[in-house]
């Protein structure tokens, strides 16, 4: 086989590039804690046709035993519950864990202007944790086509300073 | 890796892709052709990729407010 | 004597596939034009926002499935016949796969366009990915299945020709074009098994009501088993053109035959086991599979980066013989006034940019920044929408005289076509990529939301919308130029005295190529093993609780 020396050099550079990209991704994944949802993130599965017997029957913000907040949310044709109609209020600078599922079709959950982005699949629970460092309003949108009124599926998160977060609206365990 | 100098003497002879053509335009063989221009173009692309990728990853992405951390 | 005189039977098949391809291209392009105007709120008099999704389904299916598959069938039939010096072995079989594909296309189109006719009970607004539980009319799935099965028939047909040729040439290297055809199609058959199982075993019975509930994650995973490899099914025929025809159009010769073959071998091995990178943000898929997908997807950059070098070096070889010199100035000596060359070269330049956004998409966690934003269509309009589509259009200008025996009509329009496509795509893709970084989603009929607005990292949202609408308009004009040249040449082109259809041999030809690169069984075997390794465990995970669990009922669209 006849490979020109320039081409050998280029193949070397290409392999370096690939190794560099893989390293950067792994660095972000391990050191910077930038991760993605997945089945080993503790979400698990749920019977989408029988959500009445699960915490998803009363979607909203809860406080866990170790003092963190978690949000049970339904993404459904064509709203987020909670989040649409009335905004979802969350504290800044605090760990918040989302558990999102869908009772009907596949949806997307994206918080505009952030890296919070997950598929929402009936039968699967998307579980992921984040921290909002800055108070303010954040738009939620469905980024997976879910039917004729898909473009109206939106909501709002209101992030308030931790001292102003009102715990009286939490869902009882 | 072929180092046999005769191996590149007549590339057309054994090629089943050889369908004729204006031979005068195709006189250079692989041995007297060093693609410096290609090395320059691809080298520039290599640098561009590394720089743009790092910008996208560390500035656009990792520099954003809220991310999925667990 | 050109192709039409030597292989009149093959020519009829190529022409038939091209007719279907170009009808789909025209209709799908028109839909894209309407969408670009609608979703940017530039002009909304044609459809309402609900019908947007019928059109979007048509745009995706007609362009990404129908235009590509039919054009590839024609291009590869041309390559097989000229390289092996054979007409098709059995014309009944050849027309059989053509009509299977065509009937499939018609059925799927009826289902999609039925959505625009109120009250007919037929619709298929499920988009190109048709994720259940969104449910289309059964005709949509039956049509899609026939299209895929027809493409398998074409594969078999080309293998028949190859096996017959092999009887007379037991010791020869496989001709380069044939090698590329066979490896592309083997990859496609292996890769399309996922969508075939999804559609035939799950979705057709489900859409007919034989199954009620479906587990959405399973068909989604089967779709992406095929859904990433399919992009290489589109791309490899463009590589076929860049490796075997573009060097000649540049006035030079292919740099290296062996490297071209290595690239196609790697694509057979690596295209299918990487589909999980489309599911980085899925719950229900383990992190181990996702991390494997990162490594495997980034590794598949290698054959494309190798292609970049070999193809650019082949062009440089041409440019230097045309008097070009210097590190960069040689590019000015290339035949930029020839539409076929200009289209392929501009497509290659756009692919370099699309390659970059693809590298971003492959990189796991950064997917949370771009996933399902309009950045993604920004990316694939550079790859399939330009690297592939513009190459196909450009090489049509070179193939038409061989297929019709006529000179290209309206050469100035033909020359304007690739440049206008390039300009239109620079604008549209730039707008889409940057709007995606601002968080604007793909696949939506509306430019914004009522409760919040998007903030651009740089530039303004309005300027991005203008680029998308203007770019989409220029692309549509470019498409019309293409169709006018094709129709004009076909029906009113002047007879060509001579047609330059010769392809010179590679600088480093097959005599330097190791025989092992031609070993079809070996590489196919390894490819199958890699697929089994990549997909057995995740699919077993999904099936552990039953095929239809956790299930949900259908949502008809």
PDB file of N, CA and C in Angstrom, chain A residues 85-157:
ATOM      1  N   UNK A  85     -49.340  27.866  32.747  1.00  0.00           N
ATOM      2  CA  UNK A  85     -50.407  28.563  33.463  1.00  0.00           C
ATOM      3  C   UNK A  85     -49.815  29.368  34.604  1.00  0.00           C
ATOM      4  N   UNK A  86     -49.407  28.667  35.639  1.00  0.00           N
ATOM      5  CA  UNK A  86     -48.765  29.348  36.767  1.00  0.00           C
ATOM      6  C   UNK A  86     -47.303  28.926  36.787  1.00  0.00           C
ATOM      7  N   UNK A  87     -46.406  29.884  37.040  1.00  0.00           N
ATOM      8  CA  UNK A  87     -44.994  29.538  36.937  1.00  0.00           C
ATOM      9  C   UNK A  87     -44.562  28.683  38.121  1.00  0.00           C
ATOM     10  N   UNK A  88     -43.503  27.913  37.888  1.00  0.00           N
ATOM     11  CA  UNK A  88     -42.931  27.043  38.905  1.00  0.00           C
ATOM     12  C   UNK A  88     -41.873  27.847  39.653  1.00  0.00           C
ATOM     13  N   UNK A  89     -42.038  27.988  40.967  1.00  0.00           N
ATOM     14  CA  UNK A  89     -41.091  28.784  41.745  1.00  0.00           C
ATOM     15  C   UNK A  89     -40.053  27.877  42.386  1.00  0.00           C
ATOM     16  N   UNK A  90     -38.768  28.240  42.234  1.00  0.00           N
ATOM     17  CA  UNK A  90     -37.674  27.442  42.781  1.00  0.00           C
ATOM     18  C   UNK A  90     -36.645  28.366  43.420  1.00  0.00           C
ATOM     19  N   UNK A  91     -35.907  27.879  44.428  1.00  0.00           N
ATOM     20  CA  UNK A  91     -34.884  28.706  45.052  1.00  0.00           C
ATOM     21  C   UNK A  91     -33.586  28.705  44.252  1.00  0.00           C
ATOM     22  N   UNK A  92     -32.888  29.826  44.239  1.00  0.00           N
ATOM     23  CA  UNK A  92     -31.570  29.907  43.589  1.00  0.00           C
ATOM     24  C   UNK A  92     -30.529  29.249  44.487  1.00  0.00           C
ATOM     25  N   UNK A  93     -29.373  28.987  43.918  1.00  0.00           N
ATOM     26  CA  UNK A  93     -28.199  28.474  44.646  1.00  0.00           C
ATOM     27  C   UNK A  93     -28.511  27.225  45.461  1.00  0.00           C
ATOM     28  N   UNK A  94     -29.465  26.444  45.004  1.00  0.00           N
ATOM     29  CA  UNK A  94     -29.898  25.264  45.744  1.00  0.00           C
ATOM     30  C   UNK A  94     -29.996  24.090  44.778  1.00  0.00           C
ATOM     31  N   UNK A  95     -29.601  22.909  45.251  1.00  0.00           N
ATOM     32  CA  UNK A  95     -29.752  21.717  44.399  1.00  0.00           C
ATOM     33  C   UNK A  95     -31.223  21.378  44.223  1.00  0.00           C
ATOM     34  N   UNK A  96     -31.663  21.272  42.975  1.00  0.00           N
ATOM     35  CA  UNK A  96     -33.043  20.903  42.674  1.00  0.00           C
ATOM     36  C   UNK A  96     -32.999  19.692  41.745  1.00  0.00           C
ATOM     37  N   UNK A  97     -33.741  18.633  42.114  1.00  0.00           N
ATOM     38  CA  UNK A  97     -33.784  17.443  41.272  1.00  0.00           C
ATOM     39  C   UNK A  97     -35.138  17.354  40.583  1.00  0.00           C
ATOM     40  N   UNK A  98     -35.097  17.271  39.248  1.00  0.00           N
ATOM     41  CA  UNK A  98     -36.334  17.120  38.465  1.00  0.00           C
ATOM     42  C   UNK A  98     -36.601  15.644  38.215  1.00  0.00           C
ATOM     43  N   UNK A  99     -37.872  15.276  38.318  1.00  0.00           N
ATOM     44  CA  UNK A  99     -38.307  13.961  37.852  1.00  0.00           C
ATOM     45  C   UNK A  99     -39.472  14.215  36.910  1.00  0.00           C
ATOM     46  N   UNK A 100     -39.248  13.960  35.639  1.00  0.00           N
ATOM     47  CA  UNK A 100     -40.228  14.341  34.623  1.00  0.00           C
ATOM     48  C   UNK A 100     -40.650  13.098  33.844  1.00  0.00           C
ATOM     49  N   UNK A 101     -41.944  12.970  33.621  1.00  0.00           N
ATOM     50  CA  UNK A 101     -42.405  11.910  32.724  1.00  0.00           C
ATOM     51  C   UNK A 101     -43.612  12.401  31.950  1.00  0.00           C
ATOM     52  N   UNK A 102     -44.090  11.543  31.037  1.00  0.00           N
ATOM     53  CA  UNK A 102     -45.205  11.927  30.178  1.00  0.00           C
ATOM     54  C   UNK A 102     -46.280  10.853  30.212  1.00  0.00           C
ATOM     55  N   UNK A 103     -47.557  11.255  30.295  1.00  0.00           N
ATOM     56  CA  UNK A 103     -48.640  10.272  30.232  1.00  0.00           C
ATOM     57  C   UNK A 103     -49.111   9.985  28.809  1.00  0.00           C
ATOM     58  N   UNK A 104     -48.628  10.729  27.803  1.00  0.00           N
ATOM     59  CA  UNK A 104     -49.188  10.545  26.452  1.00  0.00           C
ATOM     60  C   UNK A 104     -48.130  10.230  25.392  1.00  0.00           C
ATOM     61  N   UNK A 105     -47.395  11.243  24.908  1.00  0.00           N
ATOM     62  CA  UNK A 105     -46.430  11.003  23.820  1.00  0.00           C
ATOM     63  C   UNK A 105     -45.054  11.491  24.271  1.00  0.00           C
ATOM     64  N   UNK A 106     -44.064  11.332  23.396  1.00  0.00           N
ATOM     65  CA  UNK A 106     -42.721  11.810  23.713  1.00  0.00           C
ATOM     66  C   UNK A 106     -42.697  13.342  23.662  1.00  0.00           C
ATOM     67  N   UNK A 107     -42.112  13.961  24.675  1.00  0.00           N
ATOM     68  CA  UNK A 107     -41.933  15.410  24.714  1.00  0.00           C
ATOM     69  C   UNK A 107     -40.466  15.727  24.963  1.00  0.00           C
ATOM     70  N   UNK A 108     -40.162  17.023  24.915  1.00  0.00           N
ATOM     71  CA  UNK A 108     -38.842  17.482  25.333  1.00  0.00           C
ATOM     72  C   UNK A 108     -39.012  18.469  26.465  1.00  0.00           C
ATOM     73  N   UNK A 109     -38.009  18.550  27.324  1.00  0.00           N
ATOM     74  CA  UNK A 109     -38.028  19.539  28.404  1.00  0.00           C
ATOM     75  C   UNK A 109     -36.750  20.346  28.291  1.00  0.00           C
ATOM     76  N   UNK A 110     -36.887  21.619  27.943  1.00  0.00           N
ATOM     77  CA  UNK A 110     -35.722  22.474  27.767  1.00  0.00           C
ATOM     78  C   UNK A 110     -35.972  23.786  28.496  1.00  0.00           C
ATOM     79  N   UNK A 111     -34.990  24.239  29.264  1.00  0.00           N
ATOM     80  CA  UNK A 111     -35.077  25.541  29.905  1.00  0.00           C
ATOM     81  C   UNK A 111     -34.242  26.505  29.071  1.00  0.00           C
ATOM     82  N   UNK A 112     -34.912  27.460  28.436  1.00  0.00           N
ATOM     83  CA  UNK A 112     -34.253  28.338  27.463  1.00  0.00           C
ATOM     84  C   UNK A 112     -33.084  29.085  28.103  1.00  0.00           C
ATOM     85  N   UNK A 113     -31.975  29.150  27.384  1.00  0.00           N
ATOM     86  CA  UNK A 113     -30.820  29.902  27.859  1.00  0.00           C
ATOM     87  C   UNK A 113     -29.963  29.143  28.863  1.00  0.00           C
ATOM     88  N   UNK A 114     -30.289  27.870  29.122  1.00  0.00           N
ATOM     89  CA  UNK A 114     -29.482  27.060  30.040  1.00  0.00           C
ATOM     90  C   UNK A 114     -29.064  25.772  29.332  1.00  0.00           C
ATOM     91  N   UNK A 115     -28.337  24.908  30.056  1.00  0.00           N
ATOM     92  CA  UNK A 115     -28.003  23.583  29.526  1.00  0.00           C
ATOM     93  C   UNK A 115     -28.949  22.523  30.084  1.00  0.00           C
ATOM     94  N   UNK A 116     -30.136  22.928  30.527  1.00  0.00           N
ATOM     95  CA  UNK A 116     -31.098  21.938  31.023  1.00  0.00           C
ATOM     96  C   UNK A 116     -31.961  21.508  29.855  1.00  0.00           C
ATOM     97  N   UNK A 117     -31.823  20.243  29.491  1.00  0.00           N
ATOM     98  CA  UNK A 117     -32.417  19.750  28.255  1.00  0.00           C
ATOM     99  C   UNK A 117     -32.526  18.247  28.393  1.00  0.00           C
ATOM    100  N   UNK A 118     -33.751  17.721  28.292  1.00  0.00           N
ATOM    101  CA  UNK A 118     -33.915  16.271  28.421  1.00  0.00           C
ATOM    102  C   UNK A 118     -35.086  15.801  27.581  1.00  0.00           C
ATOM    103  N   UNK A 119     -34.979  14.576  27.095  1.00  0.00           N
ATOM    104  CA  UNK A 119     -36.141  13.943  26.483  1.00  0.00           C
ATOM    105  C   UNK A 119     -37.091  13.525  27.600  1.00  0.00           C
ATOM    106  N   UNK A 120     -38.387  13.515  27.286  1.00  0.00           N
ATOM    107  CA  UNK A 120     -39.379  13.012  28.229  1.00  0.00           C
ATOM    108  C   UNK A 120     -40.155  11.920  27.498  1.00  0.00           C
ATOM    109  N   UNK A 121     -40.027  10.682  28.001  1.00  0.00           N
ATOM    110  CA  UNK A 121     -40.566   9.538  27.270  1.00  0.00           C
ATOM    111  C   UNK A 121     -41.571   8.816  28.159  1.00  0.00           C
ATOM    112  N   UNK A 122     -42.782   8.552  27.645  1.00  0.00           N
ATOM    113  CA  UNK A 122     -43.770   7.845  28.459  1.00  0.00           C
ATOM    114  C   UNK A 122     -43.200   6.515  28.967  1.00  0.00           C
ATOM    115  N   UNK A 123     -43.409   6.259  30.243  1.00  0.00           N
ATOM    116  CA  UNK A 123     -42.898   5.014  30.821  1.00  0.00           C
ATOM    117  C   UNK A 123     -41.526   5.154  31.451  1.00  0.00           C
ATOM    118  N   UNK A 124     -40.801   6.216  31.094  1.00  0.00           N
ATOM    119  CA  UNK A 124     -39.471   6.452  31.647  1.00  0.00           C
ATOM    120  C   UNK A 124     -39.512   7.733  32.485  1.00  0.00           C
ATOM    121  N   UNK A 125     -38.766   7.767  33.568  1.00  0.00           N
ATOM    122  CA  UNK A 125     -38.670   8.990  34.375  1.00  0.00           C
ATOM    123  C   UNK A 125     -37.318   9.639  34.101  1.00  0.00           C
ATOM    124  N   UNK A 126     -37.372  10.869  33.596  1.00  0.00           N
ATOM    125  CA  UNK A 126     -36.125  11.622  33.396  1.00  0.00           C
ATOM    126  C   UNK A 126     -35.766  12.273  34.716  1.00  0.00           C
ATOM    127  N   UNK A 127     -34.656  11.844  35.295  1.00  0.00           N
ATOM    128  CA  UNK A 127     -34.246  12.399  36.585  1.00  0.00           C
ATOM    129  C   UNK A 127     -32.908  13.111  36.396  1.00  0.00           C
ATOM    130  N   UNK A 128     -32.873  14.381  36.796  1.00  0.00           N
ATOM    131  CA  UNK A 128     -31.619  15.126  36.691  1.00  0.00           C
ATOM    132  C   UNK A 128     -31.614  16.252  37.713  1.00  0.00           C
ATOM    133  N   UNK A 129     -30.420  16.624  38.146  1.00  0.00           N
ATOM    134  CA  UNK A 129     -30.254  17.624  39.194  1.00  0.00           C
ATOM    135  C   UNK A 129     -29.554  18.846  38.619  1.00  0.00           C
ATOM    136  N   UNK A 130     -29.973  20.016  39.086  1.00  0.00           N
ATOM    137  CA  UNK A 130     -29.334  21.247  38.629  1.00  0.00           C
ATOM    138  C   UNK A 130     -29.315  22.266  39.762  1.00  0.00           C
ATOM    139  N   UNK A 131     -28.589  23.351  39.527  1.00  0.00           N
ATOM    140  CA  UNK A 131     -28.569  24.481  40.462  1.00  0.00           C
ATOM    141  C   UNK A 131     -28.748  25.748  39.623  1.00  0.00           C
ATOM    142  N   UNK A 132     -29.771  26.548  39.946  1.00  0.00           N
ATOM    143  CA  UNK A 132     -29.914  27.856  39.291  1.00  0.00           C
ATOM    144  C   UNK A 132     -29.115  28.863  40.114  1.00  0.00           C
ATOM    145  N   UNK A 133     -28.046  29.398  39.523  1.00  0.00           N
ATOM    146  CA  UNK A 133     -27.245  30.306  40.325  1.00  0.00           C
ATOM    147  C   UNK A 133     -27.852  31.703  40.375  1.00  0.00           C
ATOM    148  N   UNK A 134     -28.594  32.111  39.325  1.00  0.00           N
ATOM    149  CA  UNK A 134     -29.124  33.479  39.300  1.00  0.00           C
ATOM    150  C   UNK A 134     -30.639  33.493  39.397  1.00  0.00           C
ATOM    151  N   UNK A 135     -31.210  34.324  40.295  1.00  0.00           N
ATOM    152  CA  UNK A 135     -32.664  34.497  40.318  1.00  0.00           C
ATOM    153  C   UNK A 135     -33.141  35.123  39.011  1.00  0.00           C
ATOM    154  N   UNK A 136     -34.397  34.862  38.660  1.00  0.00           N
ATOM    155  CA  UNK A 136     -34.958  35.437  37.442  1.00  0.00           C
ATOM    156  C   UNK A 136     -35.981  34.501  36.833  1.00  0.00           C
ATOM    157  N   UNK A 137     -36.526  34.900  35.672  1.00  0.00           N
ATOM    158  CA  UNK A 137     -37.518  34.073  34.983  1.00  0.00           C
ATOM    159  C   UNK A 137     -36.849  33.267  33.891  1.00  0.00           C
ATOM    160  N   UNK A 138     -37.162  31.985  33.827  1.00  0.00           N
ATOM    161  CA  UNK A 138     -36.615  31.087  32.810  1.00  0.00           C
ATOM    162  C   UNK A 138     -37.777  30.437  32.058  1.00  0.00           C
ATOM    163  N   UNK A 139     -37.735  30.503  30.734  1.00  0.00           N
ATOM    164  CA  UNK A 139     -38.794  29.873  29.941  1.00  0.00           C
ATOM    165  C   UNK A 139     -38.569  28.376  29.805  1.00  0.00           C
ATOM    166  N   UNK A 140     -39.664  27.602  29.902  1.00  0.00           N
ATOM    167  CA  UNK A 140     -39.594  26.167  29.611  1.00  0.00           C
ATOM    168  C   UNK A 140     -40.269  25.940  28.262  1.00  0.00           C
ATOM    169  N   UNK A 141     -39.715  25.073  27.446  1.00  0.00           N
ATOM    170  CA  UNK A 141     -40.379  24.752  26.190  1.00  0.00           C
ATOM    171  C   UNK A 141     -40.239  23.268  25.892  1.00  0.00           C
ATOM    172  N   UNK A 142     -41.208  22.765  25.121  1.00  0.00           N
ATOM    173  CA  UNK A 142     -41.142  21.385  24.638  1.00  0.00           C
ATOM    174  C   UNK A 142     -40.372  21.407  23.324  1.00  0.00           C
ATOM    175  N   UNK A 143     -39.254  20.697  23.255  1.00  0.00           N
ATOM    176  CA  UNK A 143     -38.448  20.732  22.028  1.00  0.00           C
ATOM    177  C   UNK A 143     -38.533  19.439  21.224  1.00  0.00           C
ATOM    178  N   UNK A 144     -39.533  18.592  21.538  1.00  0.00           N
ATOM    179  CA  UNK A 144     -39.775  17.429  20.678  1.00  0.00           C
ATOM    180  C   UNK A 144     -41.206  17.504  20.187  1.00  0.00           C
ATOM    181  N   UNK A 145     -41.377  17.432  18.876  1.00  0.00           N
ATOM    182  CA  UNK A 145     -42.707  17.527  18.276  1.00  0.00           C
ATOM    183  C   UNK A 145     -43.665  16.542  18.941  1.00  0.00           C
ATOM    184  N   UNK A 146     -44.814  17.061  19.416  1.00  0.00           N
ATOM    185  CA  UNK A 146     -45.717  16.216  20.192  1.00  0.00           C
ATOM    186  C   UNK A 146     -47.151  16.312  19.700  1.00  0.00           C
ATOM    187  N   UNK A 147     -47.392  16.964  18.577  1.00  0.00           N
ATOM    188  CA  UNK A 147     -48.743  17.030  18.042  1.00  0.00           C
ATOM    189  C   UNK A 147     -49.074  18.412  17.507  1.00  0.00           C
ATOM    190  N   UNK A 148     -50.334  18.580  17.102  1.00  0.00           N
ATOM    191  CA  UNK A 148     -50.738  19.757  16.328  1.00  0.00           C
ATOM    192  C   UNK A 148     -50.501  21.078  17.054  1.00  0.00           C
ATOM    193  N   UNK A 149     -50.558  21.083  18.390  1.00  0.00           N
ATOM    194  CA  UNK A 149     -50.359  22.339  19.122  1.00  0.00           C
ATOM    195  C   UNK A 149     -49.012  22.351  19.848  1.00  0.00           C
ATOM    196  N   UNK A 150     -48.076  21.557  19.348  1.00  0.00           N
ATOM    197  CA  UNK A 150     -46.741  21.473  19.940  1.00  0.00           C
ATOM    198  C   UNK A 150     -46.122  22.841  20.218  1.00  0.00           C
ATOM    199  N   UNK A 151     -46.320  23.783  19.274  1.00  0.00           N
ATOM    200  CA  UNK A 151     -45.677  25.098  19.395  1.00  0.00           C
ATOM    201  C   UNK A 151     -46.242  25.947  20.524  1.00  0.00           C
ATOM    202  N   UNK A 152     -47.347  25.483  21.147  1.00  0.00           N
ATOM    203  CA  UNK A 152     -47.897  26.253  22.275  1.00  0.00           C
ATOM    204  C   UNK A 152     -47.462  25.686  23.617  1.00  0.00           C
ATOM    205  N   UNK A 153     -46.673  24.615  23.599  1.00  0.00           N
ATOM    206  CA  UNK A 153     -46.327  23.931  24.850  1.00  0.00           C
ATOM    207  C   UNK A 153     -45.145  24.639  25.508  1.00  0.00           C
ATOM    208  N   UNK A 154     -45.454  25.452  26.507  1.00  0.00           N
ATOM    209  CA  UNK A 154     -44.433  26.258  27.165  1.00  0.00           C
ATOM    210  C   UNK A 154     -44.786  26.456  28.630  1.00  0.00           C
ATOM    211  N   UNK A 155     -43.829  26.914  29.397  1.00  0.00           N
ATOM    212  CA  UNK A 155     -44.048  27.198  30.814  1.00  0.00           C
ATOM    213  C   UNK A 155     -42.998  28.175  31.308  1.00  0.00           C
ATOM    214  N   UNK A 156     -43.006  28.403  32.602  1.00  0.00           N
ATOM    215  CA  UNK A 156     -42.092  29.389  33.166  1.00  0.00           C
ATOM    216  C   UNK A 156     -41.585  28.900  34.514  1.00  0.00           C
ATOM    217  N   UNK A 157     -40.301  29.099  34.759  1.00  0.00           N
ATOM    218  CA  UNK A 157     -39.733  28.853  36.080  1.00  0.00           C
ATOM    219  C   UNK A 157     -39.335  30.206  36.658  1.00  0.00           C
TER     220      UNK A 157
END
